[in-house]
XYZ file of C-alpha atoms in Angstrom:
731
model
C 0.227 0.116 -0.171
C 1.116 3.532 -0.226
C 3.480 4.803 1.709
C 1.655 7.619 4.371
C 4.789 10.157 4.239
C 4.800 9.997 0.572
C 1.320 10.855 1.288
C 1.797 13.040 3.950
C 4.326 15.148 1.205
C 1.489 15.322 -1.612
C -1.059 16.886 0.922
C 0.926 20.083 0.985
C 0.874 20.433 -3.032
C 2.306 19.795 -6.224
C 4.941 22.563 -5.600
C 6.230 20.959 -1.893
C 6.048 17.021 -3.787
C 8.614 18.315 -6.773
C 10.707 19.561 -4.012
C 11.309 16.951 -1.891
C 11.251 14.421 -4.877
C 14.277 15.866 -6.146
C 16.136 15.303 -3.099
C 14.733 11.812 -2.492
C 16.508 8.913 -3.191
C 13.564 5.982 -3.409
C 10.878 6.074 -5.757
C 7.267 7.623 -4.909
C 5.271 4.917 -3.600
C 1.124 5.779 -3.892
C 0.066 2.056 -4.524
C -3.621 2.296 -3.848
C -4.294 5.355 -3.262
C -7.503 7.220 -3.236
C -6.424 11.255 -5.259
C -9.157 11.364 -6.857
C -10.382 15.142 -8.010
C -6.916 16.396 -7.128
C -5.209 19.130 -8.716
C -1.403 17.314 -9.952
C -0.699 19.588 -12.812
C 3.249 18.953 -13.870
C 3.852 17.067 -11.108
C 6.780 14.689 -10.969
C 5.803 10.826 -10.696
C 9.072 9.401 -12.363
C 8.397 5.448 -11.936
C 5.986 5.965 -9.171
C 3.888 2.719 -8.264
C 0.241 3.869 -8.876
C -0.977 0.636 -9.160
C -4.979 0.166 -8.307
C -4.557 4.035 -7.703
C -8.254 6.112 -7.791
C -7.114 8.145 -9.413
C -10.789 9.398 -11.843
C -10.803 13.239 -12.656
C -6.863 14.133 -11.513
C -6.116 17.085 -13.683
C -2.785 15.051 -14.370
C -1.635 17.641 -17.464
C 1.758 17.917 -17.881
C 2.132 15.660 -15.832
C 5.701 13.402 -15.548
C 4.692 9.798 -15.216
C 7.642 8.003 -17.394
C 8.110 4.201 -16.568
C 5.260 4.535 -14.077
C 3.289 1.535 -12.489
C -0.297 2.281 -13.358
C -1.324 -1.252 -13.231
C -5.099 -1.445 -12.669
C -5.467 2.429 -11.897
C -8.787 4.236 -12.087
C -8.117 7.040 -14.407
C -11.508 7.447 -15.650
C -12.075 11.298 -17.072
C -8.747 12.551 -15.764
C -6.697 15.222 -17.445
C -3.361 14.439 -19.118
C -2.337 16.504 -22.114
C 0.776 16.764 -22.441
C 1.791 14.158 -19.705
C 4.832 12.459 -20.342
C 4.024 8.334 -19.948
C 6.827 7.213 -22.134
C 6.842 3.835 -20.714
C 4.112 3.592 -18.220
C 2.855 0.526 -18.025
C -1.140 0.554 -17.709
C -2.274 -3.012 -18.083
C -5.976 -2.854 -16.939
C -6.767 0.567 -17.000
C -10.241 2.189 -16.894
C -9.816 5.391 -19.582
C -13.393 6.044 -20.227
C -13.834 10.649 -20.886
C -10.140 10.326 -20.021
C -8.411 13.009 -22.454
C -5.405 13.076 -23.825
C -5.126 15.914 -26.153
C -5.599 19.961 -24.738
C -7.959 19.994 -26.891
C -10.061 17.200 -27.915
C -11.257 18.549 -31.702
C -7.727 17.943 -32.695
C -7.713 13.968 -32.046
C -11.409 13.075 -31.311
C -11.891 10.619 -29.035
C -9.152 8.738 -27.719
C -11.484 7.075 -24.871
C -10.343 3.395 -25.759
C -6.893 4.806 -25.498
C -4.292 2.041 -24.413
C -1.255 4.335 -22.337
C 0.812 1.404 -22.002
C 2.468 1.834 -25.255
C 6.202 3.333 -24.880
C 6.908 5.982 -26.767
C 3.095 7.462 -26.280
C 4.267 11.059 -26.823
C 5.716 10.742 -30.812
C 3.160 8.051 -31.710
C 0.757 11.395 -30.667
C 3.190 13.215 -32.338
C 2.666 11.680 -35.538
C -1.498 10.934 -35.085
C -1.800 15.188 -34.674
C 0.403 16.044 -38.315
C -1.254 13.015 -39.504
C 1.487 12.258 -42.017
C 3.629 9.005 -42.934
C 6.116 8.216 -40.467
C 10.076 8.702 -42.271
C 8.673 10.838 -45.083
C 12.154 11.981 -46.302
C 14.001 8.540 -44.939
C 15.588 6.500 -47.947
C 14.397 3.985 -50.058
C 17.418 2.024 -49.629
C 18.093 2.429 -45.169
C 14.180 1.534 -45.263
C 15.193 -1.557 -47.265
C 18.605 -2.002 -45.139
C 16.463 -1.873 -42.040
C 13.727 -4.445 -43.481
C 16.448 -7.254 -44.491
C 18.650 -6.073 -40.747
C 15.580 -7.276 -39.525
C 14.808 -10.223 -41.407
C 17.981 -11.905 -41.509
C 17.885 -12.202 -37.159
C 14.664 -13.290 -37.232
C 16.300 -16.165 -39.791
C 18.859 -16.489 -36.928
C 16.823 -16.806 -34.019
C 14.960 -19.841 -36.065
C 18.462 -21.075 -36.832
C 19.065 -21.245 -33.106
C 15.711 -23.060 -32.692
C 16.646 -25.538 -34.295
C 14.279 -24.659 -37.672
C 15.525 -24.893 -41.259
C 16.470 -21.612 -42.137
C 15.822 -21.846 -45.320
C 11.950 -23.048 -44.783
C 10.977 -20.446 -42.417
C 7.492 -21.280 -41.545
C 7.789 -24.556 -40.098
C 7.331 -26.745 -43.922
C 4.010 -24.814 -44.030
C 3.158 -23.549 -47.398
C 0.505 -21.645 -48.662
C -2.238 -23.202 -50.501
C -2.182 -22.254 -54.236
C -5.803 -22.747 -54.793
C -6.436 -19.996 -51.522
C -4.252 -17.579 -52.991
C -5.944 -17.563 -56.659
C -9.072 -16.945 -54.542
C -8.111 -13.830 -53.131
C -5.777 -12.451 -55.842
C -9.565 -12.697 -58.340
C -10.506 -10.453 -55.940
C -12.258 -9.324 -52.542
C -15.721 -9.709 -53.495
C -15.389 -13.289 -54.508
C -12.534 -14.044 -52.076
C -15.404 -13.121 -49.305
C -18.513 -14.878 -50.706
C -15.898 -18.067 -51.046
C -15.267 -17.578 -47.498
C -18.658 -17.277 -46.869
C -19.580 -20.519 -48.714
C -17.317 -22.074 -46.774
C -16.597 -20.916 -43.061
C -15.079 -24.711 -41.961
C -12.371 -23.495 -44.642
C -9.041 -22.024 -42.991
C -7.257 -19.596 -45.284
C -3.464 -21.031 -45.912
C -1.438 -18.587 -47.068
C 2.088 -19.090 -45.008
C 4.374 -16.722 -47.016
C 3.006 -15.293 -49.611
C 3.686 -12.689 -51.637
C 1.237 -9.748 -51.446
C 3.150 -6.330 -51.736
C 1.190 -3.727 -52.400
C -2.194 -6.004 -52.942
C -6.244 -3.951 -52.493
C -6.977 -6.115 -49.915
C -9.774 -3.682 -48.205
C -12.572 -5.313 -46.482
C -11.710 -8.815 -47.226
C -12.705 -11.474 -44.614
C -9.307 -12.839 -43.128
C -10.287 -14.090 -40.028
C -8.480 -16.849 -38.877
C -6.577 -17.073 -41.900
C -3.342 -18.129 -41.197
C -0.279 -15.280 -42.690
C 2.843 -16.589 -41.116
C 5.565 -14.342 -42.622
C 3.330 -12.964 -45.823
C 4.427 -10.011 -47.037
C 2.236 -7.376 -47.174
C 4.069 -4.040 -47.833
C 2.059 -1.305 -48.505
C -1.089 -2.941 -48.896
C -4.446 -1.881 -48.165
C -6.382 -3.600 -45.595
C -8.351 -0.510 -44.681
C -11.473 -2.446 -43.366
C -10.470 -5.642 -43.132
C -11.196 -8.370 -41.296
C -8.436 -9.726 -39.369
C -9.601 -11.678 -36.029
C -8.177 -14.181 -35.201
C -5.933 -14.734 -38.035
C -1.871 -15.854 -37.522
C 0.137 -12.921 -38.915
C 3.099 -13.714 -36.582
C 6.713 -12.274 -38.295
C 4.683 -11.053 -41.437
C 5.896 -7.420 -43.090
C 3.087 -5.315 -43.224
C 4.856 -2.074 -42.943
C 3.245 0.945 -44.187
C 0.404 -0.780 -44.877
C -3.331 0.285 -44.698
C -4.737 -0.811 -41.803
C -7.232 1.360 -40.759
C -10.659 0.942 -39.150
C -9.368 -3.180 -39.268
C -11.551 -5.097 -37.125
C -8.492 -7.684 -35.788
C -9.921 -8.456 -32.798
C -7.002 -11.638 -30.564
C -5.143 -11.364 -34.102
C -1.525 -12.836 -33.763
C 1.027 -10.499 -34.532
C 4.276 -11.258 -32.377
C 7.657 -9.902 -34.393
C 5.387 -8.739 -37.219
C 6.748 -5.617 -38.732
C 4.429 -2.657 -38.422
C 6.688 -0.006 -39.660
C 5.001 3.049 -40.815
C 1.705 1.076 -40.674
C -1.735 3.522 -40.535
C -3.917 1.104 -37.720
C -5.813 4.256 -36.876
C -9.380 3.514 -35.764
C -8.484 -0.157 -35.868
C -10.050 -2.816 -33.114
C -6.450 -4.743 -31.654
C -8.606 -6.286 -28.626
C -6.532 -9.328 -27.564
C -4.165 -8.590 -29.996
C -0.634 -10.667 -29.243
C 1.719 -8.097 -30.312
C 5.030 -8.917 -28.310
C 8.069 -8.006 -30.040
C 6.343 -6.041 -33.143
C 7.676 -3.450 -34.750
C 5.163 -0.361 -34.685
C 8.209 2.517 -35.385
C 5.805 5.473 -36.750
C 2.485 3.332 -37.094
C 0.081 5.810 -36.011
C -2.224 4.519 -33.598
C -4.528 7.775 -32.759
C -8.265 6.134 -31.889
C -7.336 2.491 -31.879
C -8.099 0.166 -29.504
C -6.086 -1.407 -27.641
C -7.650 -3.386 -24.319
C -5.953 -6.193 -23.060
C -3.578 -6.326 -26.169
C -0.466 -7.929 -25.158
C 2.491 -5.706 -26.492
C 5.390 -7.059 -24.017
C 8.906 -5.316 -25.644
C 6.994 -4.145 -28.539
C 9.082 -0.988 -30.212
C 7.821 1.950 -30.320
C 10.660 4.177 -31.934
C 11.114 7.599 -30.107
C 14.608 8.159 -31.636
C 15.780 10.077 -34.728
C 15.058 7.792 -37.697
C 17.868 9.010 -39.854
C 19.924 8.090 -36.614
C 18.403 4.349 -37.113
C 18.782 4.165 -40.805
C 22.319 4.715 -40.685
C 22.785 2.155 -37.996
C 20.885 -0.090 -39.587
C 22.646 0.102 -42.769
C 26.069 -1.332 -42.468
C 28.835 -0.953 -38.730
C 31.766 0.661 -40.671
C 28.879 2.952 -42.312
C 28.051 3.678 -38.771
C 31.276 4.132 -37.519
C 31.971 6.317 -40.588
C 29.372 8.062 -39.384
C 29.850 8.775 -35.907
C 33.206 9.639 -36.490
C 32.731 12.452 -39.332
C 30.131 13.718 -36.474
C 32.029 13.481 -32.777
C 29.544 15.605 -31.460
C 26.281 14.148 -32.085
C 24.486 11.698 -29.664
C 22.822 8.870 -31.505
C 19.370 8.845 -30.546
C 18.075 5.302 -30.555
C 15.479 5.360 -27.840
C 13.033 3.019 -27.996
C 14.731 0.985 -31.235
C 13.884 -3.046 -31.014
C 16.959 -4.464 -31.821
C 16.135 -8.152 -30.138
C 18.162 -10.658 -31.170
C 20.508 -7.983 -32.901
C 24.393 -9.481 -33.432
C 26.355 -6.200 -32.417
C 29.580 -6.106 -34.334
C 31.382 -3.899 -35.184
C 29.627 -0.381 -34.565
C 30.047 1.814 -31.699
C 27.043 2.923 -29.199
C 29.614 4.903 -26.940
C 26.863 7.514 -25.585
C 24.371 6.836 -27.165
C 20.891 7.185 -26.181
C 18.969 3.689 -26.530
C 16.583 4.492 -23.192
C 13.898 2.048 -23.140
C 15.413 0.358 -26.380
C 14.440 -3.640 -26.577
C 18.068 -5.878 -26.429
C 16.292 -8.861 -25.357
C 18.718 -11.575 -26.574
C 21.678 -8.726 -27.771
C 24.416 -10.906 -28.950
C 27.877 -9.182 -28.937
C 31.576 -9.783 -27.702
C 33.741 -6.277 -26.642
C 30.191 -3.897 -27.778
C 31.284 -0.136 -26.807
C 28.271 1.271 -24.895
C 30.150 3.065 -22.517
C 28.807 6.335 -21.450
C 25.597 5.002 -23.277
C 21.883 5.896 -22.002
C 19.781 2.660 -21.195
C 17.531 4.077 -18.676
C 15.037 1.172 -18.721
C 16.162 -0.566 -21.804
C 14.955 -4.477 -21.936
C 17.889 -6.928 -21.686
C 16.481 -10.236 -21.347
C 19.028 -12.519 -22.195
C 21.158 -10.546 -23.623
C 25.091 -12.108 -24.823
C 27.230 -8.941 -23.898
C 30.151 -11.429 -22.458
C 33.240 -8.347 -22.696
C 31.387 -5.244 -22.879
C 32.879 -2.040 -21.885
C 29.630 -0.502 -19.992
C 32.098 2.091 -18.411
C 29.636 4.393 -16.872
C 26.643 3.346 -18.688
C 23.015 4.809 -17.254
C 21.439 1.531 -16.147
C 18.340 2.831 -13.962
C 15.000 0.652 -14.208
C 16.396 -1.151 -16.995
C 15.918 -5.553 -16.680
C 18.885 -7.855 -17.336
C 17.072 -10.578 -16.296
C 20.072 -13.482 -17.111
C 21.972 -11.396 -19.111
C 25.624 -12.959 -19.693
C 27.981 -9.720 -18.628
C 30.987 -11.783 -17.888
C 34.441 -10.212 -17.452
C 32.481 -6.861 -18.933
C 34.246 -3.078 -17.590
C 30.412 -1.394 -16.145
C 33.480 0.881 -13.780
C 31.428 3.697 -12.489
C 27.859 2.376 -14.422
C 24.752 3.499 -12.354
C 21.894 0.266 -11.725
C 19.342 2.176 -9.777
C 16.400 0.034 -9.487
C 17.407 -2.283 -12.120
C 16.830 -5.812 -11.944
C 19.863 -8.166 -12.655
C 18.630 -11.270 -11.572
C 20.092 -14.415 -12.814
C 22.624 -12.763 -13.923
C 26.485 -13.911 -15.017
C 28.918 -10.635 -13.776
C 31.485 -13.844 -13.565
C 34.560 -11.788 -12.950
C 32.965 -8.229 -14.382
C 34.731 -4.428 -13.525
C 31.943 -3.114 -10.768
C 34.416 -0.663 -9.086
C 32.368 2.318 -8.118
C 29.346 1.039 -10.010
C 26.030 2.424 -8.268
C 23.289 -0.694 -7.284
C 21.646 0.329 -4.647
C 18.070 -1.133 -4.608
C 19.354 -3.389 -7.433
C 17.804 -7.162 -7.794
C 20.827 -9.532 -8.517
C 18.501 -12.378 -6.264
C 20.986 -15.746 -7.597
C 23.484 -13.529 -9.965
C 26.605 -14.509 -10.149
C 29.198 -12.389 -9.180
C 32.059 -14.448 -8.557
C 35.605 -12.993 -9.009
C 34.179 -9.577 -10.175
C 35.550 -6.204 -8.457
C 32.443 -4.320 -6.566
C 35.225 -2.421 -4.445
C 33.830 0.962 -3.733
C 30.191 0.018 -5.095
C 26.749 1.518 -3.811
C 25.150 -2.185 -3.063
C 23.093 -0.649 -0.339
C 19.388 -2.459 0.395
C 20.247 -4.402 -2.701
C 18.836 -8.309 -3.448
C 21.928 -10.383 -3.488
C 20.115 -13.391 -2.069
C 21.365 -16.606 -3.396
C 24.333 -14.478 -4.949
C 27.233 -16.584 -6.048
C 30.006 -13.685 -4.231
C 32.850 -15.964 -4.253
C 36.218 -14.323 -4.670
C 34.763 -11.057 -5.121
C 36.082 -7.935 -4.010
C 33.738 -5.730 -2.406
C 37.022 -3.342 -0.444
C 35.054 0.246 0.759
C 31.924 -1.389 -0.771
C 28.501 -0.236 0.912
C 26.024 -3.067 1.512
C 24.030 -1.512 3.985
C 20.581 -2.570 4.550
C 21.523 -5.709 1.853
C 19.811 -8.507 1.385
C 22.064 -11.487 1.405
C 20.181 -14.578 2.544
C 21.583 -17.807 1.158
C 24.666 -15.921 -0.154
C 27.828 -17.423 -1.218
C 30.351 -15.444 0.301
C 33.568 -17.816 0.007
C 37.239 -16.054 0.003
C 35.663 -12.544 -1.006
C 37.064 -9.586 -0.015
C 35.735 -7.560 2.581
C 38.326 -5.230 3.579
C 36.724 -1.352 4.714
C 33.394 -2.799 3.332
C 30.132 -1.742 4.922
C 27.253 -4.742 6.118
C 25.037 -2.693 8.326
C 21.620 -3.912 9.180
C 22.205 -6.545 6.695
C 20.440 -10.263 6.308
C 22.536 -12.995 6.822
C 20.145 -15.360 7.123
C 21.769 -18.468 5.554
C 25.079 -16.862 4.477
C 27.705 -19.375 3.488
C 30.713 -16.871 4.856
C 34.832 -18.850 4.456
C 37.721 -17.584 4.736
C 36.310 -13.895 5.257
C 39.098 -11.568 7.230
C 36.595 -9.177 8.572
C 39.003 -7.156 10.891
C 39.257 -4.386 8.089
C 35.413 -4.728 8.148
C 33.879 -0.998 8.559
C 30.458 -1.552 10.271
C 29.290 -4.802 10.239
C 26.033 -3.967 13.090
C 23.006 -5.070 13.429
C 23.622 -8.634 11.199
C 19.492 -9.718 10.785
C 20.109 -13.326 10.902
C 16.139 -14.025 10.364
C 14.459 -15.788 7.394
C 12.436 -12.248 6.847
C 15.723 -10.332 7.347
C 13.740 -7.318 9.096
C 12.508 -8.690 12.393
C 13.913 -10.127 15.352
C 17.796 -10.865 16.202
C 20.413 -9.200 16.001
C 24.180 -9.513 15.745
C 27.101 -7.429 15.058
C 29.532 -10.010 13.774
C 29.108 -12.255 10.493
C 31.568 -15.220 11.839
C 29.379 -14.734 15.234
C 25.986 -14.743 13.043
C 25.168 -18.242 12.478
C 26.265 -19.882 15.737
C 23.656 -17.315 17.178
C 20.903 -18.407 15.102
C 21.502 -22.081 16.091
C 21.870 -21.534 19.187
C 18.563 -20.010 19.037
C 16.190 -21.740 17.297
C 18.306 -25.197 17.039
C 16.639 -26.922 19.572
C 19.669 -29.340 19.884
C 21.866 -26.867 20.097
C 20.164 -25.379 23.386
C 19.541 -28.407 24.922
C 23.395 -29.311 24.787
C 23.707 -25.425 26.132
C 21.729 -26.038 28.757
C 24.256 -29.410 29.259
C 26.967 -27.518 29.683
C 25.655 -25.069 32.062
C 24.113 -27.495 34.686
C 26.724 -30.812 33.753
C 29.933 -29.956 33.149
C 32.897 -29.662 35.186
C 36.261 -27.989 34.165
C 39.516 -30.131 34.942
C 42.706 -27.954 35.106
C 46.498 -29.883 36.329
C 50.073 -30.764 35.031
C 48.695 -33.857 32.200
C 52.977 -35.565 32.475
C 52.799 -39.112 32.773
C 52.117 -39.494 36.514
C 49.448 -36.983 37.245
C 47.867 -37.893 33.589
C 46.337 -41.424 34.930
C 44.443 -39.280 38.536
C 43.274 -37.162 36.768
C 41.781 -39.036 33.820
C 40.817 -41.287 37.062
C 38.822 -38.571 38.316
C 37.207 -37.531 35.179
C 35.696 -41.435 34.951
C 34.495 -41.062 38.494
C 32.797 -37.529 38.025
C 30.505 -38.996 35.247
C 29.185 -42.004 37.483
C 27.833 -38.692 38.992
C 25.663 -37.699 35.396
C 28.856 -34.703 35.650
C 30.683 -34.044 31.587
C 34.079 -33.068 32.516
C 36.124 -31.281 30.146
C 40.273 -31.602 30.226
C 42.933 -30.153 28.688
C 46.817 -31.325 27.963
C 49.339 -28.333 29.348
C 52.512 -30.192 29.776
C 54.076 -26.870 28.759
C 52.893 -23.600 29.861
C 50.222 -21.848 27.602
C 49.834 -19.310 25.745
C 47.562 -16.279 26.142
C 45.486 -17.826 22.736
C 44.357 -20.975 25.111
C 44.627 -18.843 28.445
C 41.673 -17.401 26.743
C 40.020 -20.511 25.534
C 40.606 -22.152 28.694
C 38.334 -18.524 30.484
C 35.665 -19.101 28.240
C 35.344 -23.109 28.749
C 34.817 -22.322 32.167
C 32.662 -19.483 31.880
C 30.392 -22.284 30.589
C 30.762 -24.784 33.435
C 29.234 -25.681 36.561
C 32.115 -25.599 38.395
C 36.087 -26.281 37.756
C 38.587 -28.694 39.481
C 41.565 -27.516 39.802
C 44.438 -29.887 40.853
C 47.366 -26.936 42.222
C 49.725 -30.103 42.940
C 52.943 -29.585 40.912
C 51.429 -26.330 40.069
C 53.186 -24.736 36.623
C 50.497 -23.181 34.620
C 47.533 -23.736 36.933
C 48.053 -19.610 38.472
C 47.879 -18.388 34.724
C 44.608 -20.058 34.911
C 43.010 -18.739 37.719
C 44.221 -15.623 37.251
C 41.921 -15.123 34.424
C 39.031 -17.497 35.676
C 38.840 -16.242 39.405
C 38.390 -12.759 39.762
C 36.262 -13.090 36.173
C 33.808 -15.283 36.887
C 31.658 -14.643 40.456
C 29.369 -17.615 39.370
C 31.453 -20.190 39.009
C 33.030 -21.856 41.857
C 36.520 -23.125 42.459
C 37.657 -26.407 44.305
C 41.216 -26.830 44.627
C 42.678 -29.723 45.416
C 46.322 -31.078 46.299
C 48.598 -34.225 46.651
C 49.080 -34.176 50.930
C 52.702 -33.286 51.512
C 53.507 -30.470 48.257
C 53.835 -27.381 48.976
C 51.909 -25.792 46.202
C 52.408 -22.837 45.192
C 53.678 -19.796 47.428
C 50.960 -17.120 45.578
C 48.135 -19.284 46.001
C 46.530 -18.037 49.186
C 45.924 -14.738 47.692
C 42.830 -16.584 45.315
C 41.436 -17.522 48.736
C 40.023 -14.104 48.909
C 37.779 -14.725 46.470
C 34.011 -15.868 47.163
C 34.130 -18.809 44.534
C 38.058 -19.922 45.850
C 36.295 -23.366 48.149
C 38.318 -24.640 50.492
C 41.231 -26.828 49.242
C 41.067 -31.045 49.855
C 44.368 -32.621 50.177
C 44.017 -36.881 49.350
C 46.375 -39.134 50.560
C 46.680 -40.740 47.130
C 44.764 -41.292 43.885
C 42.224 -44.095 45.435
C 40.738 -41.575 48.427
C 40.562 -39.447 45.995
C 37.995 -41.455 44.302
C 36.551 -42.696 47.301
C 35.967 -39.157 48.749
C 34.401 -37.390 45.518
C 31.473 -36.636 46.836
C 32.869 -35.214 50.615
C 35.928 -33.642 48.268
C 33.948 -32.299 45.415
C 30.729 -32.577 45.145
C 29.805 -31.414 48.599
C 31.469 -28.393 49.276
C 29.866 -27.388 45.173
C 26.403 -28.498 46.023
C 26.892 -25.573 49.611
C 28.358 -23.076 47.507
C 25.324 -22.621 44.859
C 23.030 -23.120 47.685
C 24.803 -20.122 49.271
C 25.127 -18.380 46.117
C 21.319 -18.496 45.463
C 20.497 -17.593 48.696
C 22.714 -14.789 48.978
C 21.100 -13.583 45.750
C 18.121 -14.327 47.240
C 18.690 -11.730 50.261
C 20.537 -8.685 47.611
C 17.015 -8.793 45.742
C 15.018 -8.632 49.174
C 17.437 -5.652 49.737
C 16.986 -3.613 46.541
C 13.128 -4.058 46.973
C 13.561 -2.557 50.044
C 15.690 0.491 49.416
C 13.528 0.765 46.562
C 10.744 1.105 48.570
C 12.677 3.868 51.382
C 13.135 5.435 48.411
C 9.724 5.757 47.714
C 8.939 6.729 50.346
C 11.312 9.678 51.131
C 10.346 10.810 47.679
C 6.777 11.160 49.208
C 7.437 12.298 52.216
C 9.885 15.823 50.543
C 6.295 16.193 48.246
C 4.213 16.404 51.395
C 6.649 18.979 52.689
C 7.346 21.078 49.323
C 3.326 21.537 49.699
C 3.380 22.084 53.384
């Protein structure tokens, strides 16, 4: 639902909203908001989430709604004159009575306009001018474009295992059907009326420039048919299969084409005014310059359809030849190629230099290139699904809101590029150079970032769930609040990295040097990533989670606290035999002895480990006979663990060590038990060790109770004293 903070700013007016948006780092969240009847002219709503919003009667003139999510929004009666709608997603919207122009008499009723079209600004301009698209485009350039598109389609078929010389999968048109159609529309329509059960087979026919106005082609199979320049005005194309058909510059005005299949069809410059295209399949279709004024596109499927917004002459140069394109760029070094919204699906990019080109909202899915030159290019909201751009030069490129799902960017140079809000799910970025890249809020779920250079990258709030970060360089990278659940961080370099607030549930963290991490506070270790336990150390995260959520681990820890006994002493031959025997005897009392062999003086690290084990034990047995390292261990245990009693034992006749008396002043140091020999100690374990420990524990419990009682009385005294002071002040 809508963000309450965003709604509060909107209530302050359009000026306050626009000023706030210029400073904000997040995207507007107004999902499901009731904004009916509001005056929002000129409002900045780039990439806003307005799904299901009530915008009835809203004044949205001049509103900036590029890339906005308006799926299911109610726009009945809204005023959208001069609104910027390029790339807006508006499926299942209601437009009854909506006005898309300032003066309705210019364009007539636009009620059924489907504003989901990419490049809505462009088609509106063309419709207003009521002129064919690209009037000055040389014929050679047009033919070059068609030829390049045909080659791309042929390559797709080869990749799919279809014979390139048989592009229609062994289907051929029926000669008798073609002869009837060429005999004239009236005879054709009469034959269709007499034979309603026959589906015409016209796959691949060449009907370039044919006069087919009013023809009944419903249900006909016209896959790959050549209909360039054909007159199909008011024809019935309902349910027809025109997949990959050529309809460039064709007159399709007033056609009835409900549920027609136009997948990957080329409709460059086609006249589709007032066409009924309800439920039509136009996925990956080329609608560059098509006139769509008054067209009904309700429930049409327009995934990756091309509504070219850029400079037609630039596109013509690009389609002609790679060398010619590069020569043109050399001749015009200050000119930025404008290829916004271009349809380059499946294009094989060879030598073309697209450095700094404007490819916003371009369709680049399945593009194939090695070492492509796209540094500094604007790829805002571009679609690069399954794109193959291995070792591409993409430094400084802008991929904001782009879709790169399953793209291959191995070893690509992407330093300093911006991916804010982009989707790189399952993308292969193995070995890619992403130093300084802006990847805030980017979807990198299950992406391969192994051996990638992400030094200095901004990965705040990025989703790296299941990502492979094996051997990646995250030096000085910012992963604050990132989602790292189930990520693989094996031998990842994290020097100077920020991990504060990251979700690390299920992370495989091995071989990491966390000593130089800048900030790893408040790491979330629960599955939802935003509630429950937090820790301040990645190495500790897994242990703490297991400790809290694993019943066996909790049982083990509880067992240690109630039953563990740490045995300290000398473990050379004679002493070891006695202490091993003591260990076996203590087990008979349902205790868990823990022993260490300290034949040599212990190091500082080992001493600290002993202190840690002592803190987890119920009590400590310290054999101070012939003591050497014992004083060092006791100095770490006795003063620092006031809740762990120490029972010293001493072979009768042994002098012990001189400084032992120092420890007797501590409450946890119990009286020394002196034994004659091993048999004496083992026979009297209950009297020598267990009884004193039990007595100490009972006394400690009683003392704790008395202390709690004293604290309660002190609190009551303080309360009464405060009451007396208040009464005295009142008197």
